[in-house]
Tab-separated table of N, CA and C in Angstrom:
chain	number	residue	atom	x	y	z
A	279	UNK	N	117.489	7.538	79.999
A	279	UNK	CA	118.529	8.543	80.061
A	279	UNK	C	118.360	9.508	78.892
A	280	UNK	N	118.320	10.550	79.209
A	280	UNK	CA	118.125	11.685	78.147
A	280	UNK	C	119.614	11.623	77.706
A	281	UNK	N	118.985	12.340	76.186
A	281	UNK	CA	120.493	13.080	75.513
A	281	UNK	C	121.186	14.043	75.792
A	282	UNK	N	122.647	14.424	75.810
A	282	UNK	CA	122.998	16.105	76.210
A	282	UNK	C	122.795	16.662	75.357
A	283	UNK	N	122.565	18.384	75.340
A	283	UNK	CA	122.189	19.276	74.519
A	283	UNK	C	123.871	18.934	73.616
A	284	UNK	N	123.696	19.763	72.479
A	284	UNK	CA	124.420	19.682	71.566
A	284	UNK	C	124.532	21.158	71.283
A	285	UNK	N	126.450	21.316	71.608
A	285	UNK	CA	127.127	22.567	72.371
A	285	UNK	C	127.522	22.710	70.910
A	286	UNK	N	128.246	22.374	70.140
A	286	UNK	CA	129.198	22.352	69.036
A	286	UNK	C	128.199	21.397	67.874
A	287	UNK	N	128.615	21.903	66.587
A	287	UNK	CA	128.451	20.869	65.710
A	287	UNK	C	129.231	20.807	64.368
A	288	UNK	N	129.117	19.779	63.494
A	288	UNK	CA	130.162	19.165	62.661
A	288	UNK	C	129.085	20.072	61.344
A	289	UNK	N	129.591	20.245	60.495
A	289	UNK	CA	129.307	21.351	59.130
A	289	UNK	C	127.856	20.549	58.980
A	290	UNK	N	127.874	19.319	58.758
A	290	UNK	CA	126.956	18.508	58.246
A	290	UNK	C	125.461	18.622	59.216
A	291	UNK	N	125.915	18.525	60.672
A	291	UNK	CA	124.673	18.710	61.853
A	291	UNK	C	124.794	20.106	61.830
A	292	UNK	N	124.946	21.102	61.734
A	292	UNK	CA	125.169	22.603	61.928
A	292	UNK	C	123.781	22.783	60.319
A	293	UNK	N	124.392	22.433	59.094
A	293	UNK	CA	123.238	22.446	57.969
A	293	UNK	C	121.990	21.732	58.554
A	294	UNK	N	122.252	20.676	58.741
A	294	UNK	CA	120.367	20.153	59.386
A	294	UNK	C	119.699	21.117	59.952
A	295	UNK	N	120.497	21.773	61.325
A	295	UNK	CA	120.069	22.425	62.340
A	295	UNK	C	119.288	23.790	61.894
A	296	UNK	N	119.454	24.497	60.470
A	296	UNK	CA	119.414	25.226	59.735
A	296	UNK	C	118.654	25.038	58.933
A	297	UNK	N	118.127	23.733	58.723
A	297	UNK	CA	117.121	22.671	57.161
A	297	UNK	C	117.943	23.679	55.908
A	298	UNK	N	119.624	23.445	56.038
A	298	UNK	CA	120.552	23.228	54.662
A	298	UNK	C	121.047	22.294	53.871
A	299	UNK	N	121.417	22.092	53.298
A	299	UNK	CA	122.780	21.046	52.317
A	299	UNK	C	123.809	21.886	52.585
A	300	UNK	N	124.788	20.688	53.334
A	300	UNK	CA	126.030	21.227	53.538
A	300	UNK	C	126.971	22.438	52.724
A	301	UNK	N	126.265	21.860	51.804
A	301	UNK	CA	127.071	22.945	50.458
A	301	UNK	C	126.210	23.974	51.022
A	302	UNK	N	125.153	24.331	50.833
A	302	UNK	CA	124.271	25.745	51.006
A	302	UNK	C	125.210	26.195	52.605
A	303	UNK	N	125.061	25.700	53.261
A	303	UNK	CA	125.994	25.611	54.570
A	303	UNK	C	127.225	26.117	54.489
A	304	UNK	N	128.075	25.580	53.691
A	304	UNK	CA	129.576	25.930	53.723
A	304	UNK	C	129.386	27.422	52.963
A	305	UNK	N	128.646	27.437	51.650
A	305	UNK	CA	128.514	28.819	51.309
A	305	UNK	C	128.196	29.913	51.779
A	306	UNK	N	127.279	29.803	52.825
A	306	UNK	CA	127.150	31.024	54.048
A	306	UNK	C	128.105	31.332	54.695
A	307	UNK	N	129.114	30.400	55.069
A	307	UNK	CA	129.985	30.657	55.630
A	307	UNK	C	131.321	31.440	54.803
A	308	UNK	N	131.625	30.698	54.033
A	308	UNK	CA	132.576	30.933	52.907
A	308	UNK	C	132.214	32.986	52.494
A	309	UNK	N	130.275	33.299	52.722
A	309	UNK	CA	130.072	34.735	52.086
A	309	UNK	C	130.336	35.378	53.164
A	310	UNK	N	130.763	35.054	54.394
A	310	UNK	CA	130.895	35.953	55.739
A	310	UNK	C	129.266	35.898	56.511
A	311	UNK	N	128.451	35.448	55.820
A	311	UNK	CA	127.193	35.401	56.659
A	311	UNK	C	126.416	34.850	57.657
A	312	UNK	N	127.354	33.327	57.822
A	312	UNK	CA	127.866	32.566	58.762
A	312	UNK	C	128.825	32.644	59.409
A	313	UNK	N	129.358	32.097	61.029
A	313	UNK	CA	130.391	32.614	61.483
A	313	UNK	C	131.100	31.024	60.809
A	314	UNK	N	132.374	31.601	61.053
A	314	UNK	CA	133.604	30.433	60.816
A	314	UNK	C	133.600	29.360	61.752
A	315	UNK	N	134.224	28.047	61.793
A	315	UNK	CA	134.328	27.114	62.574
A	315	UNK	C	135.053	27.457	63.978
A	316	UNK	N	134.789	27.305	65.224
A	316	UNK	CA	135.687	26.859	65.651
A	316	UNK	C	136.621	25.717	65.919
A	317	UNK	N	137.869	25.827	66.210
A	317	UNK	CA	138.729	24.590	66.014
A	317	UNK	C	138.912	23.845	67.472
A	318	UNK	N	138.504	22.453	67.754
A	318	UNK	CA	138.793	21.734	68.703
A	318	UNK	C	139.629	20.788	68.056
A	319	UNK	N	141.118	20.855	68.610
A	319	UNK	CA	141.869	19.671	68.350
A	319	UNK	C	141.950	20.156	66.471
A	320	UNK	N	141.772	18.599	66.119
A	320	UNK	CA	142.025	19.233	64.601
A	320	UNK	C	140.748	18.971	64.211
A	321	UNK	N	139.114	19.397	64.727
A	321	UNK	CA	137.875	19.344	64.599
A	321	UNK	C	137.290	20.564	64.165
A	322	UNK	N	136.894	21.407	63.076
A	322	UNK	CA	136.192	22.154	63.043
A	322	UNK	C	134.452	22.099	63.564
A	323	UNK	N	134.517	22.921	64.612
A	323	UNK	CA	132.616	23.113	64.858
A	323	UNK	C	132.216	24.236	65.271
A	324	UNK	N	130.992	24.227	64.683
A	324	UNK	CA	130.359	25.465	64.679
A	324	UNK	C	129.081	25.557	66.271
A	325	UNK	N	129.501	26.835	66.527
A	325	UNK	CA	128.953	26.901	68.001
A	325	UNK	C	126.938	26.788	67.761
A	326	UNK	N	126.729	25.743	68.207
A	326	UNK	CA	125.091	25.490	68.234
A	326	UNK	C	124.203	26.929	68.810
A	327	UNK	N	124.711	27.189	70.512
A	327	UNK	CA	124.439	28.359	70.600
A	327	UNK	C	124.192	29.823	69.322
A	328	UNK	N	124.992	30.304	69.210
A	328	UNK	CA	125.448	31.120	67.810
A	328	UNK	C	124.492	30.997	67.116
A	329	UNK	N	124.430	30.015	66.267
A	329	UNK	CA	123.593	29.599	64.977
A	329	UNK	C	122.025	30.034	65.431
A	330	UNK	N	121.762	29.261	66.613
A	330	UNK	CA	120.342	29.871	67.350
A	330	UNK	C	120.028	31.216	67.458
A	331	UNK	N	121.261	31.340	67.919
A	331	UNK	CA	120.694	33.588	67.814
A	331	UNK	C	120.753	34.052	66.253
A	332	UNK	N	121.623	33.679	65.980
A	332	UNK	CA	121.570	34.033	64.426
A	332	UNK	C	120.166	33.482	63.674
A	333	UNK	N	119.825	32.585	63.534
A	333	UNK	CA	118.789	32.171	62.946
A	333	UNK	C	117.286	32.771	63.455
A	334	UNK	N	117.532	33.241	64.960
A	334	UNK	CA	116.135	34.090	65.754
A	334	UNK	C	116.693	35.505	65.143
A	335	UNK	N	117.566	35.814	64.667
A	335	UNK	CA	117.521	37.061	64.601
A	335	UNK	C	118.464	37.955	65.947
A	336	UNK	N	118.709	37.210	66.822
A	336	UNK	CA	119.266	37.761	68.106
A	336	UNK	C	120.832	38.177	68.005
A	337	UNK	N	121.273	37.936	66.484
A	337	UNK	CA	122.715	37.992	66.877
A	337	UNK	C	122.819	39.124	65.686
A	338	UNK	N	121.721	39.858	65.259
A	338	UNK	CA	122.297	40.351	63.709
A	338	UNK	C	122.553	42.257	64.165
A	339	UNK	N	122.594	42.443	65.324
A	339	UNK	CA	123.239	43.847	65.554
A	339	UNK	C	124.604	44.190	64.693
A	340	UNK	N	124.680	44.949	64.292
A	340	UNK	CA	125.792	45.675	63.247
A	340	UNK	C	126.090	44.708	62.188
A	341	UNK	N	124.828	43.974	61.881
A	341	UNK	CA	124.698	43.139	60.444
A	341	UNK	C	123.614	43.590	59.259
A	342	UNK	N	123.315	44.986	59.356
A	342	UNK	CA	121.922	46.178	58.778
A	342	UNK	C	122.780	45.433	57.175
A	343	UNK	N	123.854	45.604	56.766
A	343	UNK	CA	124.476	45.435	55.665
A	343	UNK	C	123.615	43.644	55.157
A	344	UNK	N	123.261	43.199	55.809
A	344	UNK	CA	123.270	41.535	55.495
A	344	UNK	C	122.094	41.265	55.199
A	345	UNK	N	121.750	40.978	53.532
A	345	UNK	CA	120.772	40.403	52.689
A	345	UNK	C	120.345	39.422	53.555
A	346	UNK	N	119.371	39.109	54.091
A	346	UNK	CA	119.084	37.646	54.806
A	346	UNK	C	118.053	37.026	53.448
């Protein structure tokens, strides 16, 4: 049985997904350069999708301002 893709993730799998330390992680977020959590229940996670375009480069339209 395969695994399901992984829709959402917890700060900690969101930094892996990235090869961060949570801290380096939360600080992207914290500078606006990361998007914010979304909230499930009382769960913050960050959309897996998202992070993928962002990290290809696919999501950085009207981000010319953003030191990468």
């Amino acid at each position: 049985m395969s695994r399901p893709n992984i829709l959402f993730a917890s700060d900690r799998k969101a930094a892996a997904l990235l090869d961060l330390k949570p801290s380096e992680f939360r600080g992207l977020v914290e500078e606006g350069v990361l998007p914010k959590p979304t909230k499930i229940g009382s769960y913050e996670r960050w959309d897996v999708e998202q992070l993928q375009a962002i990290a290809r480069g696919d999501a950085a339209h009207g981000m010319e301002g953003v030191n990468w």
